[in-house]
CSV table of C-alpha atoms in Angstrom, one decimal:
chain,number,residue,atom,x,y,z
A,1437,MET,CA,-15.6,24.7,16.8
A,1438,TRP,CA,-18.2,24.0,14.1
A,1439,ALA,CA,-19.9,21.2,16.3
A,1440,THR,CA,-20.3,23.1,19.6
A,1441,ARG,CA,-21.9,25.8,17.3
A,1442,CYS,CA,-24.6,23.6,16.6
A,1443,ILE,CA,-25.6,22.8,20.4
A,1444,TYR,CA,-29.0,23.4,21.6
A,1445,ARG,CA,-31.0,23.0,25.1
A,1446,SER,CA,-33.1,19.8,25.8
A,1447,ARG,CA,-33.7,18.1,28.6
A,1448,ARG,CA,-32.8,14.6,26.9
A,1449,GLN,CA,-32.2,13.4,23.5
A,1450,SER,CA,-31.3,9.8,22.2
A,1451,ILE,CA,-27.9,10.1,20.5
A,1452,HIS,CA,-26.7,7.5,17.8
A,1453,PHE,CA,-23.1,7.4,16.6
A,1454,ARG,CA,-21.6,5.9,13.4
A,1455,THR,CA,-18.2,7.4,14.1
A,1456,GLY,CA,-17.3,5.6,17.1
A,1457,LEU,CA,-16.0,8.0,20.0
A,1458,HIS,CA,-14.1,7.2,22.9
A,1459,SER,CA,-15.8,5.5,25.6
A,1460,THR,CA,-14.9,7.9,28.2
A,1461,VAL,CA,-16.2,10.8,26.2
A,1462,LEU,CA,-19.4,8.7,25.7
A,1463,HIS,CA,-19.7,8.3,29.2
A,1464,LYS,CA,-19.5,12.1,29.9
A,1465,MET,CA,-21.8,12.8,27.2
A,1466,GLN,CA,-24.5,10.9,28.7
A,1467,LYS,CA,-24.4,12.2,32.0
A,1468,PHE,CA,-24.2,15.5,30.3
A,1469,VAL,CA,-27.4,14.9,28.3
A,1470,ASN,CA,-29.3,14.0,31.5
A,1471,ASP,CA,-28.5,17.1,33.2
A,1472,PRO,CA,-31.8,19.3,32.6
A,1473,LYS,CA,-29.6,22.4,32.7
A,1474,SER,CA,-27.0,21.6,30.0
A,1475,CYS,CA,-27.2,21.0,26.1
A,1476,CYS,CA,-26.8,18.0,23.8
A,1477,ILE,CA,-25.5,17.7,20.4
A,1478,LEU,CA,-27.9,17.3,17.9
A,1479,GLN,CA,-27.4,18.7,14.5
A,1480,ALA,CA,-24.0,18.0,14.2
A,1481,LEU,CA,-24.6,14.5,14.9
A,1482,ARG,CA,-27.1,14.2,12.3
A,1483,ALA,CA,-24.7,15.7,9.7
A,1484,VAL,CA,-22.0,13.2,10.9
A,1485,SER,CA,-24.4,10.2,10.8
A,1486,THR,CA,-25.9,11.1,7.3
A,1487,TYR,CA,-22.9,12.3,5.2
A,1488,SER,CA,-18.8,11.0,5.3
A,1489,ILE,CA,-16.4,13.2,6.5
A,1490,SER,CA,-12.9,13.5,6.1
A,1491,PRO,CA,-10.4,12.2,8.6
A,1492,VAL,CA,-9.4,15.5,9.7
A,1493,GLN,CA,-13.1,16.9,9.9
A,1494,ASN,CA,-13.7,13.7,12.0
A,1495,ALA,CA,-10.6,14.5,14.3
A,1496,CYS,CA,-11.6,17.9,14.9
A,1497,TRP,CA,-15.6,16.8,15.2
A,1498,ARG,CA,-14.3,14.3,18.2
A,1499,MET,CA,-12.2,17.1,20.0
A,1500,ASP,CA,-15.3,19.8,19.7
A,1501,ILE,CA,-17.5,17.1,21.4
A,1502,ALA,CA,-15.0,16.3,24.0
A,1503,ALA,CA,-14.9,20.1,24.7
A,1504,ALA,CA,-18.5,20.5,24.9
A,1505,VAL,CA,-19.1,17.3,27.2
A,1506,ASN,CA,-16.3,18.9,29.7
A,1507,GLY,CA,-18.2,21.8,30.1
A,1508,LEU,CA,-17.4,24.2,27.2
A,1509,GLY,CA,-20.9,23.8,25.7
A,1510,ASN,CA,-22.4,25.9,28.5
A,1511,LYS,CA,-20.3,28.5,27.8
A,1512,ALA,CA,-21.5,31.3,24.8
A,1513,ILE,CA,-19.7,30.9,21.8
A,1514,ASP,CA,-18.7,34.0,19.9
A,1515,ASP,CA,-16.6,35.0,17.0
A,1516,ASN,CA,-13.6,34.9,19.3
A,1517,ALA,CA,-13.9,31.5,19.7
A,1518,SER,CA,-11.2,30.9,16.9
A,1519,GLN,CA,-8.7,32.4,19.5
A,1520,THR,CA,-9.0,29.8,22.0
A,1521,PRO,CA,-6.6,27.2,23.1
A,1522,HIS,CA,-8.7,24.4,21.6
A,1523,ASP,CA,-8.4,25.9,18.1
A,1524,GLY,CA,-4.8,25.4,18.6
A,1525,LYS,CA,-5.3,21.8,18.8
A,1526,HIS,CA,-7.4,21.9,15.4
A,1527,GLN,CA,-4.6,23.5,13.8
A,1528,GLU,CA,-2.0,20.8,15.4
A,1529,MET,CA,-4.3,18.1,14.3
A,1530,GLU,CA,-4.6,19.4,10.8
A,1531,ALA,CA,-0.7,19.9,10.5
A,1532,LYS,CA,-0.3,16.4,11.6
A,1533,MET,CA,-2.9,15.2,9.0
A,1534,LYS,CA,-1.1,16.8,6.0
A,1535,HIS,CA,2.0,14.8,7.0
A,1536,LEU,CA,0.8,11.7,4.9
A,1537,ASN,CA,2.6,8.2,4.5
A,1538,LEU,CA,1.6,5.7,2.4
A,1539,SER,CA,1.8,1.5,3.4
A,1540,PHE,CA,1.3,-1.5,1.5
A,1541,ALA,CA,0.1,-4.8,3.4
A,1542,ALA,CA,1.9,-7.7,3.4
A,1543,CYS,CA,-0.1,-9.9,1.2
A,1544,GLY,CA,2.4,-12.8,-1.0
A,1545,PHE,CA,1.1,-13.0,-4.7
A,1546,LEU,CA,-1.6,-10.7,-4.0
A,1547,GLY,CA,1.0,-8.3,-4.5
A,1548,ILE,CA,-1.1,-7.9,-8.0
A,1549,TYR,CA,-3.6,-6.0,-6.4
A,1550,HIS,CA,-1.0,-3.6,-5.0
A,1551,LEU,CA,0.1,-3.0,-8.4
A,1552,GLY,CA,-3.3,-2.0,-9.7
A,1553,ALA,CA,-3.9,0.3,-6.7
A,1554,ALA,CA,-0.3,1.6,-7.4
A,1555,SER,CA,-1.1,2.2,-10.9
A,1556,ALA,CA,-4.3,4.1,-10.0
A,1557,LEU,CA,-2.3,6.5,-7.6
A,1558,TYR,CA,0.3,7.2,-10.4
A,1559,ARG,CA,-2.2,8.1,-13.0
A,1560,HIS,CA,-4.5,9.8,-11.0
A,1561,GLY,CA,-3.0,10.7,-7.5
A,1562,LYS,CA,0.1,12.4,-8.6
A,1563,LYS,CA,-1.1,15.4,-6.3
A,1564,LEU,CA,-1.3,12.8,-3.1
A,1565,LEU,CA,2.3,11.0,-4.2
A,1566,LYS,CA,3.8,14.6,-4.2
A,1567,VAL,CA,3.1,15.3,-0.5
A,1568,VAL,CA,3.8,11.8,0.8
A,1569,LYS,CA,6.5,12.0,3.0
A,1570,ALA,CA,7.3,8.3,3.4
A,1571,PHE,CA,6.5,4.7,2.2
A,1572,ALA,CA,6.1,1.7,3.7
A,1573,GLY,CA,5.6,-2.0,3.4
A,1574,ALA,CA,5.7,-5.4,4.3
A,1575,SER,CA,6.7,-8.8,2.4
A,1576,SER,CA,5.5,-7.9,-1.2
A,1577,GLY,CA,4.0,-4.7,-0.2
A,1578,SER,CA,7.6,-3.3,0.6
A,1579,LEU,CA,8.3,-4.4,-3.2
A,1580,ILE,CA,5.4,-2.7,-4.5
A,1581,ALA,CA,6.0,0.6,-2.3
A,1582,THR,CA,9.7,0.5,-3.3
A,1583,VAL,CA,8.7,0.7,-6.8
A,1584,LEU,CA,6.0,3.5,-6.4
A,1585,LEU,CA,8.7,5.6,-4.3
A,1586,THR,CA,11.8,5.1,-6.6
A,1587,VAL,CA,10.7,4.3,-10.3
A,1588,PRO,CA,7.0,4.7,-10.6
A,1589,GLU,CA,7.1,4.8,-14.5
A,1590,ASN,CA,7.8,1.4,-14.5
A,1591,ILE,CA,4.7,-0.2,-12.7
A,1592,GLU,CA,3.4,-1.5,-15.8
A,1593,GLU,CA,6.5,-3.4,-16.6
A,1594,CYS,CA,6.6,-4.7,-13.0
A,1595,THR,CA,3.0,-6.0,-13.4
A,1596,LYS,CA,4.1,-8.1,-16.4
A,1597,ILE,CA,6.9,-9.6,-14.5
A,1598,ILE,CA,4.3,-10.3,-11.7
A,1599,TYR,CA,2.3,-12.2,-14.5
A,1600,GLU,CA,5.0,-14.2,-15.7
A,1601,PHE,CA,6.5,-15.0,-12.2
A,1602,ALA,CA,3.1,-16.7,-11.3
A,1603,GLU,CA,2.5,-18.1,-14.4
A,1604,ASP,CA,6.1,-19.9,-13.7
A,1605,THR,CA,5.2,-20.8,-10.1
A,1606,ARG,CA,1.7,-22.5,-11.3
A,1607,LYS,CA,3.6,-24.5,-14.2
A,1608,LEU,CA,5.5,-26.3,-11.3
A,1609,TYR,CA,4.1,-29.5,-9.9
A,1610,PHE,CA,4.5,-28.5,-6.1
A,1611,GLY,CA,4.8,-24.6,-6.8
A,1612,ALA,CA,7.3,-22.7,-5.3
A,1613,LEU,CA,8.4,-25.6,-3.2
A,1614,THR,CA,9.2,-27.7,-6.3
A,1615,PRO,CA,13.1,-29.0,-5.7
A,1616,GLY,CA,15.9,-27.4,-7.8
A,1617,TYR,CA,13.4,-24.6,-8.4
A,1618,ASP,CA,15.3,-21.2,-7.2
A,1619,LEU,CA,12.9,-18.8,-6.0
A,1620,MET,CA,15.1,-16.2,-4.6
A,1621,ALA,CA,17.2,-16.4,-7.5
A,1622,LYS,CA,14.1,-15.7,-9.6
A,1623,LEU,CA,12.8,-13.1,-7.2
A,1624,ARG,CA,16.1,-11.2,-7.2
A,1625,GLY,CA,16.3,-11.1,-10.9
A,1626,CYS,CA,12.9,-9.3,-10.9
A,1627,ILE,CA,13.9,-6.7,-8.4
A,1628,ASP,CA,17.7,-6.3,-10.3
A,1629,SER,CA,15.5,-5.8,-13.5
A,1630,ILE,CA,13.3,-2.9,-12.2
A,1631,LEU,CA,15.2,-0.8,-9.6
A,1632,PRO,CA,17.1,2.3,-11.0
A,1633,PRO,CA,20.9,2.4,-9.8
A,1634,ASN,CA,20.1,5.4,-7.4
A,1635,ALA,CA,17.3,3.4,-5.9
A,1636,HIS,CA,18.8,3.4,-2.5
A,1637,GLU,CA,19.7,7.1,-2.7
A,1638,ILE,CA,15.8,7.9,-3.4
A,1639,ALA,CA,14.7,5.6,-0.8
A,1640,GLU,CA,17.3,6.7,2.0
A,1641,ASN,CA,14.9,7.5,5.1
A,1642,ARG,CA,11.9,7.8,3.1
A,1643,LEU,CA,11.2,4.0,2.5
A,1644,PHE,CA,10.5,2.0,5.7
A,1645,VAL,CA,10.7,-1.7,5.4
A,1646,SER,CA,9.2,-4.3,7.8
A,1647,VAL,CA,11.4,-7.4,8.7
A,1648,THR,CA,11.7,-9.6,11.6
A,1649,SER,CA,14.5,-10.9,13.2
A,1650,ALA,CA,15.3,-14.3,12.8
A,1651,LYS,CA,17.3,-14.4,16.2
A,1652,ASN,CA,14.4,-12.9,18.5
A,1653,GLY,CA,11.7,-12.4,16.5
A,1654,LYS,CA,11.1,-8.9,16.8
A,1655,ASN,CA,10.0,-6.4,14.1
A,1656,HIS,CA,12.1,-3.9,12.9
A,1657,LEU,CA,11.5,-1.1,10.3
A,1658,LEU,CA,14.5,-0.4,8.2
A,1659,SER,CA,14.8,2.5,6.2
A,1660,ASN,CA,19.0,3.0,5.7
A,1661,PHE,CA,20.4,1.8,2.7
A,1662,ALA,CA,24.1,2.5,2.2
A,1663,SER,CA,24.3,1.2,-1.4
A,1664,ARG,CA,21.5,-0.2,-3.8
A,1665,GLU,CA,22.9,-4.1,-2.8
A,1666,ASP,CA,21.8,-3.2,0.6
A,1667,LEU,CA,18.2,-2.2,-0.5
A,1668,VAL,CA,17.6,-5.2,-2.5
A,1669,LYS,CA,19.2,-7.5,0.5
A,1670,VAL,CA,16.5,-5.8,2.7
A,1671,LEU,CA,13.6,-6.4,0.3
A,1672,LEU,CA,15.0,-10.1,-0.2
A,1673,ALA,CA,14.7,-10.2,3.4
A,1674,SER,CA,11.2,-8.8,3.9
A,1675,SER,CA,9.8,-11.1,1.4
A,1676,PHE,CA,7.7,-14.3,2.4
A,1677,ILE,CA,9.7,-16.4,0.2
A,1678,PRO,CA,12.4,-17.6,2.0
A,1679,LEU,CA,10.3,-18.9,4.8
A,1680,TYR,CA,7.9,-19.9,2.3
A,1681,ALA,CA,10.1,-22.0,0.1
A,1682,GLY,CA,12.4,-23.4,3.3
A,1683,ILE,CA,15.4,-21.2,2.2
A,1684,SER,CA,17.8,-19.8,5.0
A,1685,PRO,CA,16.9,-16.3,6.3
A,1686,VAL,CA,18.7,-13.4,4.3
A,1687,GLU,CA,21.9,-11.9,6.3
A,1688,TYR,CA,22.1,-8.2,6.4
A,1689,LYS,CA,24.6,-6.1,8.4
A,1690,GLY,CA,25.8,-9.2,10.5
A,1691,GLN,CA,21.8,-10.3,11.4
A,1692,LYS,CA,19.6,-12.7,9.8
A,1693,TRP,CA,16.2,-11.7,8.7
A,1694,ILE,CA,13.1,-13.3,7.6
A,1695,ASP,CA,9.6,-11.9,6.7
A,1696,GLY,CA,8.2,-8.7,8.3
A,1697,GLY,CA,4.7,-9.6,7.5
A,1698,LEU,CA,5.0,-11.8,10.5
A,1699,THR,CA,5.1,-9.3,13.0
A,1700,ASN,CA,4.0,-6.2,11.5
A,1701,GLY,CA,2.2,-7.0,8.3
A,1702,LEU,CA,0.8,-3.5,7.9
A,1703,PRO,CA,3.7,-0.8,9.1
A,1704,ILE,CA,2.0,2.8,10.4
A,1705,LEU,CA,4.7,5.2,10.8
A,1706,SER,CA,4.5,7.3,14.0
A,1707,VAL,CA,4.2,10.8,12.5
A,1708,GLY,CA,1.2,12.1,10.5
A,1709,ARG,CA,-1.6,10.0,8.8
A,1710,THR,CA,-0.6,6.7,7.1
A,1711,ILE,CA,-2.7,5.6,4.3
A,1712,THR,CA,-2.8,1.9,4.1
A,1713,VAL,CA,-3.5,-0.4,1.2
A,1714,SER,CA,-4.1,-4.1,1.3
A,1715,PRO,CA,-5.9,-6.8,-0.8
A,1716,PHE,CA,-7.8,-7.9,2.7
A,1717,SER,CA,-11.0,-6.4,3.4
A,1718,GLY,CA,-10.8,-4.6,6.7
A,1719,ARG,CA,-10.7,-0.9,8.2
A,1720,LEU,CA,-8.4,0.3,5.8
A,1721,ASP,CA,-8.3,3.1,3.4
A,1722,ILE,CA,-8.0,1.3,0.1
A,1723,CYS,CA,-9.0,-2.5,0.3
A,1724,PRO,CA,-12.0,-4.6,-1.0
A,1725,GLN,CA,-15.2,-3.9,0.7
A,1726,ASP,CA,-16.7,-7.1,1.7
A,1727,LYS,CA,-20.4,-7.1,2.9
A,1728,GLY,CA,-21.5,-9.7,5.3
A,1729,ARG,CA,-24.0,-10.3,8.2
A,1730,MET,CA,-21.7,-9.4,10.8
A,1731,ASP,CA,-18.7,-7.1,10.9
A,1732,VAL,CA,-16.2,-9.1,12.9
A,1733,TYR,CA,-12.6,-7.7,12.8
A,1734,ALA,CA,-9.4,-9.5,14.1
A,1735,LYS,CA,-5.9,-8.2,14.0
A,1736,VAL,CA,-3.8,-10.3,12.1
A,1737,ALA,CA,0.1,-9.0,12.2
A,1738,LYS,CA,-1.3,-5.5,12.9
A,1739,GLN,CA,-3.8,-5.5,10.2
A,1740,ASP,CA,-7.5,-5.4,11.5
A,1741,LEU,CA,-9.0,-7.6,9.1
A,1742,LEU,CA,-12.5,-8.6,8.5
A,1743,LEU,CA,-13.2,-12.2,9.5
A,1744,SER,CA,-14.9,-13.5,6.1
A,1745,THR,CA,-14.7,-16.6,3.6
A,1746,THR,CA,-13.5,-14.0,1.2
A,1747,ASN,CA,-10.7,-13.0,3.2
A,1748,LEU,CA,-9.9,-16.8,3.7
A,1749,VAL,CA,-9.9,-17.5,0.2
A,1750,ARG,CA,-7.7,-14.3,-0.5
A,1751,LEU,CA,-5.1,-15.7,2.4
A,1752,HIS,CA,-5.0,-19.2,0.1
A,1753,GLN,CA,-4.1,-16.9,-3.2
A,1754,ALA,CA,-1.4,-15.2,-1.3
A,1755,LEU,CA,0.6,-18.2,-0.7
A,1756,PHE,CA,-0.6,-20.1,-4.3
A,1757,PRO,CA,-1.0,-17.7,-6.9
A,1758,PRO,CA,-4.4,-17.6,-8.8
A,1759,GLY,CA,-4.8,-18.3,-12.5
A,1760,GLN,CA,-4.2,-15.6,-14.9
A,1761,GLU,CA,-8.0,-14.3,-15.1
A,1762,LYS,CA,-8.2,-13.7,-11.5
A,1763,MET,CA,-4.8,-12.2,-11.1
A,1764,LYS,CA,-6.3,-9.6,-13.6
A,1765,SER,CA,-9.5,-9.0,-11.8
A,1766,LEU,CA,-7.4,-8.7,-8.7
A,1767,TYR,CA,-5.3,-5.7,-10.5
A,1768,GLN,CA,-8.5,-4.3,-11.7
A,1769,GLU,CA,-9.8,-4.5,-7.8
A,1770,GLY,CA,-6.8,-2.6,-6.7
A,1771,TYR,CA,-6.8,-0.1,-9.3
A,1772,ASP,CA,-10.8,0.6,-8.9
A,1773,ASN,CA,-10.4,0.6,-4.9
A,1774,ALA,CA,-7.5,3.3,-5.2
A,1775,ILE,CA,-9.7,5.4,-7.6
A,1776,HIS,CA,-12.2,5.4,-5.0
A,1777,PHE,CA,-10.2,6.7,-2.3
A,1778,LEU,CA,-8.9,9.5,-4.4
A,1779,LEU,CA,-12.1,10.7,-5.3
A,1780,LYS,CA,-13.5,10.4,-1.6
A,1781,GLU,CA,-10.4,12.0,-0.5
A,1782,ASN,CA,-10.5,14.9,-3.3
A,1783,TRP,CA,-7.0,14.0,-4.5
A,1784,PHE,CA,-8.1,12.5,-8.1
A,1785,GLU,CA,-6.9,14.4,-11.1
């Protein structure tokens, strides 16, 4: 246990955290520090507060601290420490973190940001993509997840289609709400032109699409696709377009579905670590890093988003596509943020 190796005796130390511990553990540690016969953590905490650490190290560090506060810190630590049951928890945690998933948030027309991130992952993160077990997404995020999983070589082609799609929408007087403009047919044409014939076979049990039941408003993650047509229907159902344009919900397997972003805008899968991608600033792996005077977050459709003016502007852009130059800027931002993540997590190649 690397953290407990750095324990030394002291009556009292002021401890400051930058990687939040559970409140119960913190309470125990405060009592632990006030005991003159006990010991406190110093060098390990100093290292964590100074340097960024990987999620695996962070998880292991928290378990070490919890073990120390519960009394293991007063015991001698020798070379046999690796044989303790606690080390088994380390191995279990590391194994869990090796099971990686990739999830793209709901974001409407800001899907262009996702395409920038997907392009960076495809070009410089192939080692990461090889070990990703499952892909997930909501609304437009599910479309990008599908492309990255089934036909990543078509990301650039998909980007051109999105630019054209947004340009056509901007030309209309009432945007996507213009009478007579069949937005769903346009979207379906885009999907059909990109996905390969065997897309449903590749996506089976590896792609999880967030949808909302029109009947009871409950969220579902659909991952079984009997045919390519079934996959296309699920992607159309997950899209924000039916709700946005006043179109009837999409029917699939006897049920009617609407935008999954309403109830679960960022699917987190139950097994392993889910790497999250979003064009909104928040507590996410790949996202814009807004800086403000106060870091106040709100959970919106299961996304922890920063409450900021910039995010409000992004919300408007998600519903009404910005100009061509801004779209290109968003694409580049997604690309750069993904590169930063790959470098930070040692996946870049």
